[in-house]
Amino acid sequence: MARSSDGNKKERIMDAAVVEIAHRGYHQTTVARIAKRAGVADGTIYLYFKNKEEILFSLFDRAMGRFIDEGRASLEKSSEAPEKLRRIIELHLTLVGEDRDQAIITQVELRHSLHFMDQLSRAQVGEYLSIIGQVVVQGQQKGEFRAELDPVFAAKAIFGVLDEMATDWILSRRNTRLESKAGAVFDFLWAGLKPSC
Amino acid sequence: MARSSDGNKKERIMDAAVVEIAHRGYHQTTVARIAKRAGVADGTIYLYFKNKEEILFSLFDRAMGRFIDEGRASLEKSSEAPEKLRRIIELHLTLVGEDRDQAIITQVELRHSLHFMDQLSRAQVGEYLSIIGQVVVQGQQKGEFRAELDPVFAAKAIFGVLDEMATDWILSRRNTRLESKAGAVFDFLWAGLKPSC
DNA sequence: TACCATACTGAATAGTCATTCATTATCCCC
DNA sequence: GGGGATAATGAATGACTATTCAGTATGGTA
């Protein structure tokens, strides 16, 4: 079976890891279990990943890459800052909400340790925050958002609200769609951002 | 040494656990290490805690108890909802900010697994959110806050911003005081809550 | 067909640690 | 000052599992 079905084997392992880790948690998940679900031998995992932790990092990279890429792409389509804000909110909630297992990885399992979060936040989370921050800056320049607001602070506040909605959605077992919160989130944040009158 | 110094032995173990877990993370921290720092034998831990996980739960209880008790107490002092909101914000950031090790436990280590978070959120986090929610409801009744806002949603949004500030403070190594963000947080949230004009 | 390079396998290893419990120490009361 | 109760000790146990690697399979090539 070698050499032919290679292309997707790493992906298959990652997909299996998402399911297993989402269900049992990272530390209760054995490498053997991931291998079994992926349909490969235990040792095969180590042909694609240096160790167990690297699997988790890869899951993060794959997920965060989508947030950043699609975030950037979506912002190009609109020009008004409030509209961009709305798009960011919708995209964030849609991406988190479309796969519950992946969301558990992102919202819970990836936040295991300070050491781990540190690496995450320095890299791509920081980049994502800066995308949000740029929207705020642009809005301020055009007078659409309050000028006295620190854009770095605002980006964190926006992210905080989105993140809390995502975590809350995972913990509530009800069958709601996460995107359905987008309107309320936008209204709330927009009220906090627009120039007071 | 038996029977006499009992009173504080459990506390000593918990304090040791906070330091060890904050520094190395829950899973890298061995029970033996906690025992050593607390100045007790490994086995002694099990006279006070059923198992390792229960130590973590106790740390949560102790911390969350303060948030709820002091939160309630602080709210009794003021009557205007905006003022109550300001107090909640200040209290939250002050409590998190006064002990960095404990903050790491609360913001990072206690969120280890879905199973774990589930238990936490159903119990005391839910209670804390409802305290915030009550402030919102009161503000709406008096016309100080926008009436059309869902108070449950608003409570989560407020918590989300506070939580993000706390996590961000831990990850940034700079020597800032977390409470110094209280003003900015209040301004932002208040803008989002007050009736539009 | 024979050979090589590469991919894959899974049983064995090696290390780790939570937890137990037989033993020892301490305290209190009569 | 001794006996019973309670607390504390820490070495030993047992279970678990990430990782390795010697062996096997596969696919392409000449």
Coordinates of C-alpha atoms (C1' of nucleotides) in Angstrom, one line a residue:
Chain A
M1 CA 0.0 0.0 0.0
A2 CA 3.0 2.2 0.3
R3 CA 3.8 5.3 -1.8
S4 CA 0.4 5.4 -3.4
S5 CA -2.1 6.4 -0.8
D6 CA 0.5 8.6 0.9
G7 CA -1.0 11.9 0.1
N8 CA -3.8 11.8 2.5
K9 CA -2.4 9.6 5.3
K10 CA -1.2 12.5 7.4
E11 CA -4.6 14.1 7.0
R12 CA -6.3 10.8 8.0
I13 CA -4.2 10.7 11.1
M14 CA -5.1 14.3 11.9
D15 CA -8.8 13.7 11.3
A16 CA -8.7 10.7 13.6
A17 CA -6.9 12.7 16.2
V18 CA -9.6 15.4 16.2
V19 CA -12.3 12.8 16.9
E20 CA -10.4 10.9 19.5
I21 CA -9.1 14.0 21.3
A22 CA -12.4 15.7 21.2
H23 CA -14.1 12.7 22.8
R24 CA -11.6 11.7 25.4
G25 CA -9.3 14.7 25.9
Y26 CA -5.7 14.9 24.8
H27 CA -4.2 13.1 27.8
Q28 CA -6.7 10.3 27.9
T29 CA -6.1 9.7 24.2
T30 CA -3.4 7.2 23.4
V31 CA -1.4 7.2 20.2
A32 CA -2.6 3.7 19.7
R33 CA -6.2 4.8 19.6
I34 CA -5.5 7.5 17.1
A35 CA -3.6 5.0 14.9
K36 CA -6.5 2.5 15.2
R37 CA -9.1 5.1 14.1
A38 CA -6.9 6.3 11.3
G39 CA -6.4 2.7 10.1
V40 CA -2.6 2.7 10.5
A41 CA -0.1 1.0 12.8
D42 CA 1.1 2.8 15.9
G43 CA 4.5 3.3 14.5
T44 CA 3.2 4.9 11.3
I45 CA 2.2 7.9 13.3
Y46 CA 5.9 8.6 13.9
L47 CA 6.6 8.7 10.2
Y48 CA 4.4 11.8 10.0
F49 CA 4.8 13.4 13.5
K50 CA 7.8 13.8 15.7
N51 CA 5.7 12.9 18.8
K52 CA 2.3 13.1 20.2
E53 CA 2.3 16.7 21.0
E54 CA 3.2 17.6 17.5
I55 CA -0.1 16.1 16.4
L56 CA -1.9 18.7 18.5
F57 CA 0.2 21.5 17.1
S58 CA -0.6 20.4 13.6
L59 CA -4.3 20.4 14.4
F60 CA -3.9 24.0 15.6
D61 CA -2.0 25.0 12.5
R62 CA -4.5 23.6 10.2
A63 CA -7.5 25.2 12.0
M64 CA -5.8 28.6 12.5
G65 CA -4.7 28.7 8.9
R66 CA -8.3 28.7 7.9
F67 CA -9.2 31.5 10.3
I68 CA -6.4 33.7 9.0
D69 CA -6.8 32.9 5.3
E70 CA -10.5 33.1 5.1
G71 CA -10.5 36.1 7.4
R72 CA -8.2 38.0 5.1
A73 CA -10.1 36.9 2.0
S74 CA -13.4 37.9 3.4
L75 CA -12.2 41.3 4.4
E76 CA -11.1 42.1 0.9
K77 CA -14.7 41.9 -0.3
S78 CA -16.0 44.8 1.8
S79 CA -14.8 48.3 2.3
E80 CA -16.7 49.8 5.2
A81 CA -15.3 48.9 8.6
P82 CA -18.6 48.0 10.3
E83 CA -19.3 45.7 7.4
K84 CA -15.9 44.1 7.8
L85 CA -16.5 43.7 11.5
R86 CA -19.8 41.9 10.7
R87 CA -17.9 39.6 8.3
I88 CA -15.3 38.7 10.9
I89 CA -17.9 37.9 13.4
E90 CA -19.9 35.7 11.0
L91 CA -16.8 34.0 9.8
H92 CA -15.4 33.3 13.2
L93 CA -18.7 31.8 14.5
T94 CA -19.3 29.9 11.3
L95 CA -15.8 28.3 11.3
V96 CA -16.0 27.3 14.9
G97 CA -19.6 26.2 14.6
E98 CA -19.3 23.9 11.6
D99 CA -17.4 21.1 13.3
R100 CA -18.0 20.4 17.0
D101 CA -15.1 18.1 17.4
Q102 CA -12.7 20.5 15.9
A103 CA -14.2 23.2 18.0
I104 CA -13.5 21.2 21.2
I105 CA -9.9 21.0 20.1
T106 CA -9.7 24.7 19.5
Q107 CA -11.6 25.9 22.5
V108 CA -10.5 23.4 25.1
E109 CA -7.8 21.0 24.3
L110 CA -5.4 23.4 22.7
R111 CA -5.3 25.4 25.9
H112 CA -3.7 22.7 28.0
S113 CA -0.7 24.5 29.4
L114 CA 0.8 27.8 29.7
H115 CA 3.8 26.6 27.7
F116 CA 1.5 25.5 24.9
M117 CA -0.7 28.6 24.9
D118 CA 2.3 30.7 24.8
Q119 CA 3.5 29.2 21.6
L120 CA 0.1 29.5 20.1
S121 CA -0.5 33.1 21.0
R122 CA 2.8 34.3 19.9
A123 CA 2.3 32.8 16.5
Q124 CA -1.0 32.7 14.7
V125 CA -3.4 33.9 17.4
G126 CA -1.4 37.1 17.4
E127 CA -1.8 37.4 13.7
Y128 CA -5.5 36.9 13.9
L129 CA -5.8 39.5 16.6
S130 CA -3.9 41.9 14.4
I131 CA -6.3 41.4 11.5
I132 CA -9.1 42.4 13.8
G133 CA -7.1 45.3 15.0
Q134 CA -6.6 46.6 11.5
V135 CA -10.3 46.7 10.9
V136 CA -10.6 48.8 14.0
V137 CA -7.9 51.2 12.9
Q138 CA -9.5 51.5 9.5
G139 CA -12.8 52.3 11.1
Q140 CA -11.3 54.9 13.2
Q141 CA -9.6 56.6 10.3
K142 CA -12.8 56.9 8.5
G143 CA -14.6 58.1 11.6
E144 CA -16.8 55.0 11.7
F145 CA -15.5 53.9 15.0
R146 CA -14.7 55.9 18.1
A147 CA -11.2 57.4 17.8
E148 CA -10.2 57.3 21.4
L149 CA -10.4 53.5 21.6
D150 CA -7.1 51.6 21.8
P151 CA -7.3 49.3 18.7
V152 CA -5.2 46.6 20.3
F153 CA -7.5 46.6 23.3
A154 CA -10.6 46.6 21.1
A155 CA -9.3 43.6 19.1
K156 CA -8.9 41.7 22.3
A157 CA -12.3 42.6 23.5
I158 CA -13.9 41.6 20.3
F159 CA -12.0 38.3 20.3
G160 CA -13.0 37.8 24.0
V161 CA -16.7 38.0 23.2
L162 CA -16.4 35.7 20.2
D163 CA -14.3 33.2 22.2
E164 CA -16.8 33.1 25.0
M165 CA -19.7 32.5 22.6
A166 CA -17.7 29.6 21.1
T167 CA -16.9 28.0 24.4
D168 CA -20.4 28.5 25.7
W169 CA -21.8 26.8 22.6
I170 CA -19.6 23.8 23.1
L171 CA -20.6 23.4 26.7
S172 CA -24.3 23.9 26.1
R173 CA -25.5 20.6 24.7
R174 CA -28.4 22.1 22.8
N175 CA -28.6 21.9 19.1
T176 CA -28.3 25.5 18.3
R177 CA -26.2 26.9 15.5
L178 CA -23.4 29.1 16.7
E179 CA -23.7 31.5 13.7
S180 CA -27.2 32.4 15.0
K181 CA -25.4 34.5 17.6
A182 CA -23.7 36.7 15.0
G183 CA -26.4 39.3 14.9
A184 CA -26.5 39.8 18.6
V185 CA -22.7 39.9 18.8
F186 CA -22.5 42.5 16.1
D187 CA -25.1 44.7 17.7
F188 CA -23.4 44.6 21.0
L189 CA -19.9 45.3 19.7
W190 CA -21.0 47.9 17.2
A191 CA -22.7 49.8 20.0
G192 CA -19.4 49.7 21.9
L193 CA -17.4 50.8 18.9
K194 CA -19.4 53.5 17.1
P195 CA -18.8 57.1 18.0
S196 CA -21.0 58.2 20.8
C197 CA -23.6 60.8 20.1
Chain B
M1 CA 3.1 16.3 64.8
A2 CA -0.3 14.7 64.4
R3 CA -3.6 16.2 65.3
S4 CA -2.1 19.6 66.3
S5 CA -1.1 21.3 63.1
D6 CA -4.0 19.7 61.2
G7 CA -5.9 22.8 60.6
N8 CA -3.7 24.2 57.9
K9 CA -2.3 21.1 56.4
K10 CA -4.9 20.9 53.7
E11 CA -4.4 24.5 52.9
R12 CA -0.6 24.0 52.8
I13 CA -1.1 21.2 50.3
M14 CA -3.4 23.4 48.2
D15 CA -0.9 26.3 48.3
A16 CA 1.9 24.0 47.2
A17 CA -0.3 22.7 44.4
V18 CA -1.0 26.2 43.1
V19 CA 2.7 26.9 42.8
E20 CA 3.7 23.6 41.3
I21 CA 0.9 23.4 38.8
A22 CA 1.3 27.0 37.8
H23 CA 4.9 26.4 37.0
R24 CA 4.9 23.0 35.4
G25 CA 1.3 22.4 34.4
Y26 CA -1.1 19.9 35.9
H27 CA 0.1 16.9 34.0
Q28 CA 3.8 17.5 34.5
T29 CA 3.2 18.0 38.2
T30 CA 3.7 14.8 40.2
V31 CA 1.9 14.3 43.5
A32 CA 5.3 13.7 45.0
R33 CA 6.4 17.2 44.0
I34 CA 3.3 18.8 45.6
A35 CA 4.0 16.8 48.7
K36 CA 7.6 17.8 48.9
R37 CA 6.8 21.5 48.5
A38 CA 4.0 21.2 51.2
G39 CA 6.5 19.5 53.5
V40 CA 4.4 16.3 53.8
A41 CA 4.8 12.7 52.7
D42 CA 3.3 11.6 49.4
G43 CA 0.8 9.5 51.2
T44 CA -0.4 12.3 53.3
I45 CA -2.0 14.0 50.3
Y46 CA -4.4 11.1 50.2
L47 CA -5.6 11.7 53.7
Y48 CA -7.0 15.1 52.5
F49 CA -7.8 14.4 48.8
K50 CA -9.3 11.4 47.1
N51 CA -7.0 11.7 44.2
K52 CA -4.9 14.1 42.2
E53 CA -7.8 15.5 40.3
E54 CA -9.6 16.4 43.4
I55 CA -6.8 18.7 44.3
L56 CA -7.5 20.7 41.2
F57 CA -11.2 20.8 42.0
S58 CA -10.5 22.1 45.4
L59 CA -8.3 24.9 44.0
F60 CA -11.2 25.9 41.8
D61 CA -13.7 25.9 44.6
R62 CA -11.5 28.0 46.8
A63 CA -10.9 30.6 44.0
M64 CA -14.4 30.7 42.7
G65 CA -15.9 31.0 46.2
R66 CA -14.1 34.3 46.5
F67 CA -15.4 35.6 43.2
I68 CA -18.9 34.8 44.2
D69 CA -18.8 36.0 47.8
E70 CA -16.9 39.2 47.2
G71 CA -18.9 39.8 44.0
R72 CA -22.2 39.6 45.9
A73 CA -20.8 41.7 48.8
S74 CA -19.5 44.4 46.5
L75 CA -22.7 44.7 44.7
E76 CA -24.7 45.4 47.8
K77 CA -22.7 48.6 48.4
S78 CA -23.9 50.4 45.3
S79 CA -27.3 50.9 43.8
E80 CA -26.9 52.2 40.2
A81 CA -26.4 49.4 37.7
P82 CA -23.5 51.2 35.8
E83 CA -21.8 51.6 39.1
K84 CA -22.3 47.9 39.9
L85 CA -20.9 47.0 36.5
R86 CA -17.9 49.0 37.3
R87 CA -17.4 47.3 40.6
I88 CA -17.8 43.8 39.0
I89 CA -15.1 44.7 36.5
E90 CA -12.7 46.0 39.0
L91 CA -13.3 43.1 41.4
H92 CA -12.8 40.5 38.7
L93 CA -9.6 42.0 37.4
T94 CA -8.3 42.7 40.9
L95 CA -8.9 39.1 42.1
V96 CA -7.3 37.6 39.0
G97 CA -4.5 40.0 39.0
E98 CA -3.4 39.7 42.6
D99 CA -1.8 36.2 42.3
R100 CA -0.3 35.2 39.1
D101 CA 0.1 31.6 40.0
Q102 CA -3.5 31.3 41.0
A103 CA -4.5 33.1 37.8
I104 CA -2.7 30.5 35.8
I105 CA -4.6 27.8 37.5
T106 CA -7.9 29.6 36.9
Q107 CA -7.3 30.7 33.3
V108 CA -5.3 27.8 32.0
E109 CA -5.0 24.7 34.1
L110 CA -8.7 24.4 35.1
R111 CA -9.8 24.2 31.5
H112 CA -8.0 21.0 30.8
S113 CA -10.8 18.9 29.4
L114 CA -14.4 19.2 28.4
H115 CA -15.4 16.9 31.1
F116 CA -13.7 19.1 33.6
M117 CA -15.0 22.4 32.2
D118 CA -18.5 21.0 32.1
Q119 CA -18.5 20.4 35.8
L120 CA -17.1 23.8 36.5
S121 CA -19.5 25.7 34.3
R122 CA -22.6 24.0 35.5
A123 CA -21.7 24.8 39.1
Q124 CA -20.1 28.0 40.1
V125 CA -19.3 29.7 36.8
G126 CA -23.0 29.6 36.1
E127 CA -23.7 31.3 39.4
Y128 CA -21.1 34.0 38.7
L129 CA -22.6 34.6 35.2
S130 CA -26.0 34.9 36.8
I131 CA -24.8 37.6 39.2
I132 CA -23.6 39.6 36.2
G133 CA -26.9 38.9 34.5
Q134 CA -28.8 40.3 37.4
V135 CA -26.9 43.6 37.2
V136 CA -27.9 43.8 33.6
V137 CA -31.6 43.1 34.3
Q138 CA -31.6 45.7 37.0
G139 CA -30.0 48.2 34.7
Q140 CA -32.6 47.5 32.1
Q141 CA -35.5 47.9 34.5
K142 CA -34.3 51.3 35.5
G143 CA -33.6 52.4 32.0
E144 CA -29.9 52.6 32.5
F145 CA -29.1 49.8 30.0
R146 CA -30.7 49.1 26.6
A147 CA -33.8 47.1 27.1
E148 CA -33.7 45.1 23.9
L149 CA -30.5 43.3 25.0
D150 CA -30.8 39.7 26.1
P151 CA -29.3 39.8 29.7
V152 CA -28.0 36.3 29.5
F153 CA -26.2 37.1 26.3
A154 CA -24.9 40.3 27.8
A155 CA -23.5 38.5 30.9
K156 CA -21.6 36.2 28.7
A157 CA -20.2 39.0 26.6
I158 CA -19.1 40.9 29.7
F159 CA -17.5 37.7 31.0
G160 CA -15.8 37.1 27.7
V161 CA -14.1 40.4 27.7
L162 CA -12.9 40.1 31.3
D163 CA -11.7 36.6 30.7
E164 CA -9.8 37.5 27.6
M165 CA -8.1 40.4 29.5
A166 CA -7.1 38.0 32.2
T167 CA -5.7 35.4 29.8
D168 CA -3.9 38.0 27.9
W169 CA -2.3 39.4 31.0
I170 CA -1.0 36.0 32.0
L171 CA 0.5 35.4 28.6
S172 CA 2.1 38.8 28.4
R173 CA 5.2 38.7 30.5
R174 CA 5.2 42.4 31.2
N175 CA 4.8 43.7 34.7
T176 CA 1.6 45.5 34.3
R177 CA -1.2 45.5 36.8
L178 CA -4.3 43.8 35.5
E179 CA -6.6 46.2 37.2
S180 CA -5.3 49.0 35.2
K181 CA -7.4 47.7 32.3
A182 CA -10.6 48.2 34.3
G183 CA -11.3 51.7 33.0
A184 CA -11.0 50.7 29.4
V185 CA -13.1 47.7 29.9
F186 CA -15.8 49.7 31.6
D187 CA -15.9 52.3 28.9
F188 CA -16.1 49.7 26.2
L189 CA -18.8 47.7 27.8
W190 CA -20.8 50.6 29.0
A191 CA -20.9 52.0 25.5
G192 CA -22.3 48.7 24.4
L193 CA -24.9 48.6 27.1
K194 CA -26.2 52.1 27.5
P195 CA -29.3 53.1 25.6
S196 CA -28.5 54.4 22.2
C197 CA -29.3 58.0 21.4
Chain C
dT1 C1' 12.6 -11.2 -12.8
dA2 C1' 15.5 -9.2 -9.4
dC3 C1' 16.7 -5.3 -6.9
dC4 C1' 16.4 -1.1 -4.4
dA5 C1' 14.2 2.4 -2.0
dT6 C1' 10.6 3.7 0.6
dA7 C1' 6.6 2.9 3.5
dC8 C1' 4.6 0.4 6.9
dT9 C1' 4.0 -2.7 10.9
dG10 C1' 3.2 -3.9 15.8
dA11 C1' 5.4 -6.4 19.5
dA12 C1' 8.8 -5.1 22.9
dT13 C1' 10.9 -1.6 25.8
dA14 C1' 11.7 1.5 29.1
dG15 C1' 10.2 5.0 32.0
dT16 C1' 6.9 7.3 34.6
dC17 C1' 3.9 8.0 38.6
dA18 C1' -0.6 7.7 41.1
dT19 C1' -1.9 5.2 44.7
dT20 C1' -1.6 1.8 48.6
dC21 C1' -0.6 0.1 53.1
dA22 C1' 2.3 -1.8 56.7
dT23 C1' 4.8 0.6 59.8
dT24 C1' 5.9 4.4 62.8
dA25 C1' 5.0 8.7 65.4
dT26 C1' 2.1 11.6 68.0
dC27 C1' -1.5 12.9 71.1
dC28 C1' -5.0 12.4 74.6
dC29 C1' -7.1 10.5 78.5
dC30 C1' -7.4 7.6 82.4
Chain D
dG1 C1' 2.9 5.8 82.1
dG2 C1' 0.4 3.0 79.3
dG3 C1' -3.1 2.1 75.9
dG4 C1' -6.1 3.4 72.3
dA5 C1' -7.0 6.4 68.6
dT6 C1' -5.7 9.2 65.0
dA7 C1' -2.2 11.1 61.7
dA8 C1' 1.7 10.7 59.0
dT9 C1' 5.2 8.3 56.5
dG10 C1' 7.5 6.7 52.2
dA11 C1' 9.0 2.5 49.9
dA12 C1' 6.8 -0.8 47.0
dT13 C1' 3.4 -1.8 43.6
dG14 C1' 1.1 -2.1 39.4
dA15 C1' -0.7 -0.1 35.5
dC16 C1' -0.2 2.5 31.7
dT17 C1' 1.6 4.1 27.2
dA18 C1' 4.9 6.9 24.2
dT19 C1' 8.3 5.6 21.4
dT20 C1' 11.5 2.5 19.0
dC21 C1' 13.2 -0.6 15.6
dA22 C1' 13.9 -5.1 13.4
dG23 C1' 11.4 -7.1 10.3
dT24 C1' 7.9 -7.2 6.3
dA25 C1' 5.5 -5.4 2.3
dT26 C1' 5.1 -2.6 -1.7
dG27 C1' 6.0 -0.2 -6.0
dG28 C1' 9.0 1.3 -9.5
dT29 C1' 12.9 0.3 -12.5
dA30 C1' 16.0 -1.9 -15.6

